[in-house]
Coordinates of C-alpha atoms and ligand atoms in Angstrom, one line a residue:
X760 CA 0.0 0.0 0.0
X761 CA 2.6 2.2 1.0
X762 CA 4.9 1.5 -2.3
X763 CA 2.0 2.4 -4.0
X764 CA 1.4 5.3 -2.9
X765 CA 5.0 6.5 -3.0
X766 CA 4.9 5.2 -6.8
X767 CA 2.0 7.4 -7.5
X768 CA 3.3 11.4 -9.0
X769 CA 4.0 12.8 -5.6
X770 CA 1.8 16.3 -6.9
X771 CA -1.5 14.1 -6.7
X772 CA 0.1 12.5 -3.0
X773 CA 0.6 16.1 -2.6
X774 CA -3.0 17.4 -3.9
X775 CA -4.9 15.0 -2.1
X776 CA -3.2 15.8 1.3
X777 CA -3.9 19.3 0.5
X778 CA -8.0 18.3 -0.2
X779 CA -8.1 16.6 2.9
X780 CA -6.6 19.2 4.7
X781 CA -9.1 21.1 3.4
X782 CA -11.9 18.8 4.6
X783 CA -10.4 18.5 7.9
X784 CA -10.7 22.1 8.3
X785 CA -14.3 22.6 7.5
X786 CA -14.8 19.5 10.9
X787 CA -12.6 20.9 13.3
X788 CA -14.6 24.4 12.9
X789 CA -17.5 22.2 13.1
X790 CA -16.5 21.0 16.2
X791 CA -15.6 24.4 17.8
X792 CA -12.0 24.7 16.8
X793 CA -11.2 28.5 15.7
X794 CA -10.1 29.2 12.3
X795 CA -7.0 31.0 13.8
X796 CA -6.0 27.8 15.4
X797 CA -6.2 25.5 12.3
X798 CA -4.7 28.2 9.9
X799 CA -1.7 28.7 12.7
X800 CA -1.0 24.8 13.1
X801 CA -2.6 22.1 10.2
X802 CA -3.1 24.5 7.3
X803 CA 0.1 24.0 5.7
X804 CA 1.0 20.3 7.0
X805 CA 3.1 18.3 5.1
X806 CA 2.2 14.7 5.7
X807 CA 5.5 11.9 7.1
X808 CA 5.3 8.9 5.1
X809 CA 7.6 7.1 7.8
X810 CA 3.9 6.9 10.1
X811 CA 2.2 5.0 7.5
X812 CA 5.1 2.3 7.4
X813 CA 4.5 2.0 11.1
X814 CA 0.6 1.5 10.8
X815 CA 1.4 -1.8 8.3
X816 CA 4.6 -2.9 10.2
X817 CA 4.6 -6.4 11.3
X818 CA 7.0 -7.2 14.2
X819 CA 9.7 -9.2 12.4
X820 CA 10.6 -10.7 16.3
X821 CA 8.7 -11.5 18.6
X822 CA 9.4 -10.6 22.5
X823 CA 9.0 -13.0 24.5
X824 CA 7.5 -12.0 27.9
X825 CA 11.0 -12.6 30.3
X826 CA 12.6 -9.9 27.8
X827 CA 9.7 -7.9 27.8
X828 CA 9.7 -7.6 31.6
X829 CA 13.6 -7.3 31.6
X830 CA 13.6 -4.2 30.1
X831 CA 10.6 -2.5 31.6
X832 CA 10.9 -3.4 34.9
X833 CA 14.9 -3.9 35.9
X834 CA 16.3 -1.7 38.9
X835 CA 16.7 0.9 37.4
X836 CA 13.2 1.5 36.9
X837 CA 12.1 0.8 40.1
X838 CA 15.1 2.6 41.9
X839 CA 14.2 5.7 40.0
X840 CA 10.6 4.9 40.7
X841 CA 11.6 5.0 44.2
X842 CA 12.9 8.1 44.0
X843 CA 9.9 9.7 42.2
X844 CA 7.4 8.7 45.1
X845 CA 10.0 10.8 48.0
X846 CA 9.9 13.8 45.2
X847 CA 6.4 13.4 44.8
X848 CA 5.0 12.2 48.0
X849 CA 3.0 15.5 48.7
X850 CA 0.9 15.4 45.7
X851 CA 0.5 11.6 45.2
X852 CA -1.2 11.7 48.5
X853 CA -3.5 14.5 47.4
X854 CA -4.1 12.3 44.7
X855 CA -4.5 9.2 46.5
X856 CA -7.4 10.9 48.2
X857 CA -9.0 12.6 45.7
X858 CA -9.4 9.6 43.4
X859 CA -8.5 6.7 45.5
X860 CA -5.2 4.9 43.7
X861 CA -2.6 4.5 45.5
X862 CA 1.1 6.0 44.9
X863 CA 2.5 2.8 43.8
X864 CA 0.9 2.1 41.5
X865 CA -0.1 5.9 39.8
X866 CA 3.9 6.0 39.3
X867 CA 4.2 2.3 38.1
X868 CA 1.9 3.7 35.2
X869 CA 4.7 6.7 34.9
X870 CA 7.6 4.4 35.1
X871 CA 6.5 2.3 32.4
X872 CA 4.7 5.1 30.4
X873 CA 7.2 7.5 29.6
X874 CA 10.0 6.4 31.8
X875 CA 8.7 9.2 34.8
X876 CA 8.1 11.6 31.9
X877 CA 11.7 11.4 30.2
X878 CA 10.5 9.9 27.3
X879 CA 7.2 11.4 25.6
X880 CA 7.9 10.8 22.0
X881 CA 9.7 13.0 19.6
X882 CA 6.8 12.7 16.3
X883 CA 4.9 15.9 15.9
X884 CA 1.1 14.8 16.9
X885 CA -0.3 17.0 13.9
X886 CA 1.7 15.8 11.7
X887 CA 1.5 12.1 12.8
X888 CA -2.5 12.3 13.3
X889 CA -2.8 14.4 10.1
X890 CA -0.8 12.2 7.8
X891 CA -3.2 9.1 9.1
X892 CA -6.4 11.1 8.9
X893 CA -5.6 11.2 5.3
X894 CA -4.2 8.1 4.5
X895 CA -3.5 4.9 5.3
X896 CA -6.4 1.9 6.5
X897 CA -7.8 3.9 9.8
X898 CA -8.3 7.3 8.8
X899 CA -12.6 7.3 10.7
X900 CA -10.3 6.8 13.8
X901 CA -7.4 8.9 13.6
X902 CA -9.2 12.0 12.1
X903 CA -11.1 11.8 15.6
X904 CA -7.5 12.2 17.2
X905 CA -6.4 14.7 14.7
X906 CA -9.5 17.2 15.4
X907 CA -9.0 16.1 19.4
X908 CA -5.2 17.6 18.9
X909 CA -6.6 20.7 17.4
X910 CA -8.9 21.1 20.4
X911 CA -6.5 20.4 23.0
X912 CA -4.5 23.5 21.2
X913 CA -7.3 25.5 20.6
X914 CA -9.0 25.5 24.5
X915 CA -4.8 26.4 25.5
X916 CA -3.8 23.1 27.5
X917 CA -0.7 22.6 25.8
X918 CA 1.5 24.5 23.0
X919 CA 1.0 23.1 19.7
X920 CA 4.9 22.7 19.6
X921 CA 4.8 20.7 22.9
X922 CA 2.8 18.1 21.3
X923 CA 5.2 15.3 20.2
X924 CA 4.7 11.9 20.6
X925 CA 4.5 8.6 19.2
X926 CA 3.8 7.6 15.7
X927 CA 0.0 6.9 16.7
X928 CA -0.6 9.9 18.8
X929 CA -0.4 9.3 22.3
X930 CA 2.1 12.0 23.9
X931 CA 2.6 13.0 27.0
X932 CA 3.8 11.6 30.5
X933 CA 0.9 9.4 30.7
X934 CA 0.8 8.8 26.8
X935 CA -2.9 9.3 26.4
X936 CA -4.1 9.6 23.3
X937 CA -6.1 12.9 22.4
X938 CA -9.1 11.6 23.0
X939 CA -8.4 10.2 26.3
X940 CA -7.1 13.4 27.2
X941 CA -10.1 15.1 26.4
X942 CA -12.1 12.8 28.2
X943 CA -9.9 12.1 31.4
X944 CA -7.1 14.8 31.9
X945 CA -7.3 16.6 34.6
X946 CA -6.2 20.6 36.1
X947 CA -4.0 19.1 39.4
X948 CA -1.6 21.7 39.8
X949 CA -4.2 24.1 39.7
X950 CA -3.0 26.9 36.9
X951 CA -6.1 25.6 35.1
X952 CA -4.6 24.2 32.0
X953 CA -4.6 20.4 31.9
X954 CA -1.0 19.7 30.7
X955 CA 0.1 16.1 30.5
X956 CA 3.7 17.2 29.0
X957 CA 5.0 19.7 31.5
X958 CA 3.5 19.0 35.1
X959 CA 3.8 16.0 36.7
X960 CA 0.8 16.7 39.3
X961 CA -1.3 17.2 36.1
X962 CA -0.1 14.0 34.6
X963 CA 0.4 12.0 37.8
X964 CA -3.5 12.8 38.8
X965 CA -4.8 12.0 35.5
X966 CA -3.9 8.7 35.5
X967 CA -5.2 8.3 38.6
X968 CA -8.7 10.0 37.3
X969 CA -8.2 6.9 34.6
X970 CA -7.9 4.0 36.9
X971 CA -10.6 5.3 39.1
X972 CA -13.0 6.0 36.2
X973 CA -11.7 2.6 34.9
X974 CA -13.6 0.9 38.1
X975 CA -9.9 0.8 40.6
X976 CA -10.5 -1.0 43.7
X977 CA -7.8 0.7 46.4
X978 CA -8.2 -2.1 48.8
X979 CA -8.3 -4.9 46.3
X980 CA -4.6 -4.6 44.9
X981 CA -3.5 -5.9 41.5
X982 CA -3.5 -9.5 42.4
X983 CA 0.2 -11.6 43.8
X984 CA 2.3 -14.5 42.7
X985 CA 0.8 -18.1 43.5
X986 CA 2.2 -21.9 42.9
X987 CA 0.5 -24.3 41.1
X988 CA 0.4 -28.1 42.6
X989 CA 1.3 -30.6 39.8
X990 CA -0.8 -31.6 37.5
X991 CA -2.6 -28.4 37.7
X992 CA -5.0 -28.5 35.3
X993 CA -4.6 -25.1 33.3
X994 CA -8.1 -24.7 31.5
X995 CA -9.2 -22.9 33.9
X996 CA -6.7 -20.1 33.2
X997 CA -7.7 -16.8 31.6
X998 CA -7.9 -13.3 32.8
X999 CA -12.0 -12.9 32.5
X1000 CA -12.1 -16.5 34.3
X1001 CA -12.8 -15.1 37.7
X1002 CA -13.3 -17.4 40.9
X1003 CA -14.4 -17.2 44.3
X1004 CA -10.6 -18.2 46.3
X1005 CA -12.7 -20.8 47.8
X1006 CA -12.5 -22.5 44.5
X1007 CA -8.7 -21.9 43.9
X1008 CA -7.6 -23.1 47.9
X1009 CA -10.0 -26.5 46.3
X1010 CA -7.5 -26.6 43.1
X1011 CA -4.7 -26.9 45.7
X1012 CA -2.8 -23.0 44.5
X1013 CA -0.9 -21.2 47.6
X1014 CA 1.0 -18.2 47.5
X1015 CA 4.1 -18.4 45.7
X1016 CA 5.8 -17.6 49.5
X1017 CA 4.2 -21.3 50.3
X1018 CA 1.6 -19.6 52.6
X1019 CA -2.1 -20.9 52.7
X1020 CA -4.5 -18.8 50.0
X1021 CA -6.8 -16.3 52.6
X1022 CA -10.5 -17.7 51.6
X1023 CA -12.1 -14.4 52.0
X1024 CA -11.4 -11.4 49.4
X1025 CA -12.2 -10.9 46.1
X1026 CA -13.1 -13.4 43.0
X1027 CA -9.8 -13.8 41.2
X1028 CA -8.4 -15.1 37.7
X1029 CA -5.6 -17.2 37.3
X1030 CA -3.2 -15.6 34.8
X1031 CA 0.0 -18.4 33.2
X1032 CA 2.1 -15.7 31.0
X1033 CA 4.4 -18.4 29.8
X1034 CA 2.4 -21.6 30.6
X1035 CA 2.0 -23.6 33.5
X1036 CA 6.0 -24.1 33.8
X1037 CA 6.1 -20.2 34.4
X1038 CA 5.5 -17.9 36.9
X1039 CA 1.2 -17.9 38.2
X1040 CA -0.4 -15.2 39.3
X1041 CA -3.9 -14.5 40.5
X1042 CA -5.6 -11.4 39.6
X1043 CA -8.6 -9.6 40.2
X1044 CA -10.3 -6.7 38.6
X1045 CA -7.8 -4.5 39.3
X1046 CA -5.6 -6.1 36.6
X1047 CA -8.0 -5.2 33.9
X1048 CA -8.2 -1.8 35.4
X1049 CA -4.9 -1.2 34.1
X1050 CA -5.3 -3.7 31.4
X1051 CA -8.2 -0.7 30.2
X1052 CA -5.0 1.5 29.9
X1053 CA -2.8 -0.3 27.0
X1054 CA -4.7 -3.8 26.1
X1055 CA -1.9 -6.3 26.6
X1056 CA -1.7 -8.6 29.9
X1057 CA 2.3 -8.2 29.3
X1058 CA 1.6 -4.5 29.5
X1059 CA -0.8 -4.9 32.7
X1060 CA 1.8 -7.5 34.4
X1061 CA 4.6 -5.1 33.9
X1062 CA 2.8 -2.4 35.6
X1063 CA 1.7 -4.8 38.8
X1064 CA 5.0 -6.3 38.9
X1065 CA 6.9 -2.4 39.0
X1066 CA 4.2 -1.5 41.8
X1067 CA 5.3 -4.1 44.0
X1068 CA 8.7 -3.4 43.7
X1069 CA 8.0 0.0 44.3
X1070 CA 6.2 -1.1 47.3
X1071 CA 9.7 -3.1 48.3
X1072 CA 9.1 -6.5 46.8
X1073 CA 11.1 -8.3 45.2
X1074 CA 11.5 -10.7 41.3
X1075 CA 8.8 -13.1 41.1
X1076 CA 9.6 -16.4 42.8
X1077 CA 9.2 -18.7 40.1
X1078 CA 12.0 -18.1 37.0
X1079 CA 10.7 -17.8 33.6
X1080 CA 10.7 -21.5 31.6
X1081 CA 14.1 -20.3 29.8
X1082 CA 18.0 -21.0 30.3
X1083 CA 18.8 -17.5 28.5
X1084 CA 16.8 -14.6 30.6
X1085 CA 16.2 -11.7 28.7
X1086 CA 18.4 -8.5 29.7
X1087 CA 17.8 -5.1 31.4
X1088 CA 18.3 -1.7 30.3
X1089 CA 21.8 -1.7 31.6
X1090 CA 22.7 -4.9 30.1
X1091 CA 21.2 -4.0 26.7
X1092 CA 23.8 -0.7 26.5
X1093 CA 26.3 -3.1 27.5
X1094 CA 25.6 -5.5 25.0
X1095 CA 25.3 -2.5 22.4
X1096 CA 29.0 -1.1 23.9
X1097 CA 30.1 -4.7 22.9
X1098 CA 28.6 -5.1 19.3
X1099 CA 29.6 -1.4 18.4
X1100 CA 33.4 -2.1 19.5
X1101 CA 33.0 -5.1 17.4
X1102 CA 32.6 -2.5 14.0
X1103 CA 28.3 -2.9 14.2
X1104 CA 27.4 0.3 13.1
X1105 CA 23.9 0.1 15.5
X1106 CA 24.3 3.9 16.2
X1107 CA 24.4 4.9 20.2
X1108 CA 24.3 2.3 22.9
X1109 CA 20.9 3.8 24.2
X1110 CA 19.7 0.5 25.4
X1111 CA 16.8 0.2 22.8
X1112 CA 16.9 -2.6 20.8
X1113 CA 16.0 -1.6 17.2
X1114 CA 16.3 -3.4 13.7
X1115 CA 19.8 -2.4 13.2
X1116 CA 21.0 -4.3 17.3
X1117 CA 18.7 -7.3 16.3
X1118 CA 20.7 -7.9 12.6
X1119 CA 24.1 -7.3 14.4
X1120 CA 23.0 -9.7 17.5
X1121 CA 21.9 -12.3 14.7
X1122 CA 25.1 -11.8 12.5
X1123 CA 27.0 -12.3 16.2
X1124 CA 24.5 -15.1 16.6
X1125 CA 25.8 -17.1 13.4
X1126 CA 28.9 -16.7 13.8
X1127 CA 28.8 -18.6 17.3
X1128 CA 27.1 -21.0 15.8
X1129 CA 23.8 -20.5 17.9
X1130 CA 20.0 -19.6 16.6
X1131 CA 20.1 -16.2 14.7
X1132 CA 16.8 -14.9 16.1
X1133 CA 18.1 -11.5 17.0
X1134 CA 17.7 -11.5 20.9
X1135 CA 19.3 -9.4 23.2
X1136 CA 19.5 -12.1 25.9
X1137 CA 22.3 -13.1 28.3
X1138 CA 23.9 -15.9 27.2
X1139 CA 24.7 -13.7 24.3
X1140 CA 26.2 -10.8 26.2
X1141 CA 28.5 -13.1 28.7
X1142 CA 29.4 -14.4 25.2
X1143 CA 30.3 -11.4 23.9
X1144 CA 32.0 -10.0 27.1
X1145 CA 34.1 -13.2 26.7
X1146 CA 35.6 -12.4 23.8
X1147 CA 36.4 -8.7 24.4
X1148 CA 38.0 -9.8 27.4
X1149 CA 39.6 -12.6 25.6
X1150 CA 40.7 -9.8 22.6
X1151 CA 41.7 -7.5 25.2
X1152 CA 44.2 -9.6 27.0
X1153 CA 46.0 -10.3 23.6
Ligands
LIG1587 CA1 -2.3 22.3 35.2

């Protein structure tokens, strides 16, 4: 789709961007967005091809969960998390009682998020939203988020130049999408603009306002860790399969700290990430509450998970089924320091792992003679620190 649109004379690409813009003009004054606003910041878009190739992309790897959950919720995260609830502590108590989630968890959201607001996304939302409102397979659904931008601009929440985020939309420290933000940001700092970018209290409360609107239970937690007695039989698995913990103590699961299962509390699901030889969890509606927020149970789990270390627990009990764990941030730039002192040319060792990483771990891969499927995993970095010590002592 996208080849053939760049094959078509790029003055009709250009035209029809143009007409659309034109259309999209005559909504958003529809919907109450001034003519100032619109002329000052869509009228002369240019649309960014690069958006469209990210719409069709299909993952060429896929993550499993252990690497997934290496990267987003390693010490650093939850030292740093840490950190945020002392600098914070004020405000997330305000929030706490004001819509009823606790601290924990409101900056596990953060953490994972937008890395406590450090990384919002560098795409302009216009220009993102606009090219996709025009183009592409979902343009119903992303001209709602285009005119939702223009809104956002147009009642003064945030500067138009502020607005960068991902290649879909969602921007800001919480990484709502336009539309979310128009239905769930909130004023907390009190200056009565509702900016997710540049104040933390804004952002830190409007989360919250999410989870509680989502249906957040404060004295229900996310769920915890259990064991499964062998021979567990796993059907019964499923995060909308919730049971009375009369029926789970019958099924013989503890806590994963050996205790007995506590009868009263909540209906809870049995969620197997990686199967029954992996880590078990329970989980109750709380889960889905932040489930609401991204639609992936690796998503949700990595959230839980960074709230209880933030809370002062500790790795789950049970390892992931795999000899080769995935790595965290800190070992990913390691690994990168290693491949780009081995002549990769995979840019800076930011610890993202990106096309250009996965083809030099793969090439690394080959030449050890292992699987070439591109992971950044541990076996591969003590294999590569191996032979820069080894090179480094000739
Ligand atoms: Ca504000």
């Amino acid at each position: 789709m996208l080849a053939l649109a760049l094959a078509a004379p790029l003055p009709a690409l250009a035209d029809g961007f143009s007409d659309c813009l034109d259309r999209l003009r005559v909504q958003a004054v529809k919907r109450g967005v001034s003519r100032a606003t619109f002329d000052a910041h869509a009228a002369e878009l240019q649309p960014d091809l690069s958006v469209l190739e990210q719409l069709d992309a299909q993952p060429e790897f896929s993550t499993p969960i252990w690497d997934y959950l290496a990267a987003l919720v390693d010490d650093e995260r939850a030292d740093d998390g840490r950190a945020m609830l002392e600098r914070w502590r004020d405000v997330l108590q305000k929030v706490e009682a004001r819509y009823g989630v606790d601290p924990a968890t409101v900056v596990a959201v953060w953490g994972v998020e937008s890395n406590y607001g450090r990384s919002l996304g560098k795409r302009p939302l216009l220009v993102s939203l606009g090219t996709l409102a025009c183009m592409g397979r979902r343009q119903d659904y992303f001209r709602g988020e285009f005119l939702d931008t223009l809104k956002i601009i147009d009642e003064g929440h945030i500067p138009a130049e502020r607005l960068t985020g991902s290649w879909a939309g969602a921007f800001g420290q919480t990484q709502f999408m336009p539309s979310t933000f128009l239905r769930l940001a909130v004023d907390f700092d009190g200056d009565g603009r509702r900016d997710l970018v540049d104040s933390a209290p804004d952002a830190l409360a409007s989360t919250a306002n999410f989870l509680n609107k989502g249906g957040w239970k404060n004295d229900e937690g996310w769920g915890f860790e259990v064991s499964l007695p062998p021979g567990f039989d796993t059907s019964v698995a499923g995060r909308r399969n919730r049971q009375p913990m009369s029926s789970w103590i019958a099924r013989g699961v503890t806590r994963a700290d050996g205790n007995a299962l506590a009868a009263n509390g909540p209906d809870r699901a049995l969620l197997l990430p990686a199967g029954v030889a992996g880590p078990a969890f329970l989980v109750g509606r709380n889960f889905n509450v932040i489930y609401g927020y991204n639609a992936s149970e690796s998503y949700a789990l990595a959230i839980a998970h960074l709230s209880d270390r933030l809370r002062g627990g500790g790795e789950f009990r049970t390892p992931w089924p795999t000899d080769d764990p995935g790595l965290s941030r800190a070992g990913r730039r390691e690994l990168q320091r290693l491949l780009i002192a081995r002549g990769h040319d995979i840019g800076e060792a930011d610890g993202a792992i990106g096309a250009k990483s996965r083809k030099a771990i793969a090439q690394e891969q080959t030449a050890l003679g292992r699987k070439a499927d591109g992971r950044a995993s541990q076996r591969l970095l003590e294999a590569l620190r191996e032979m820069s010590g080894a090179a480094a002592s000739e």
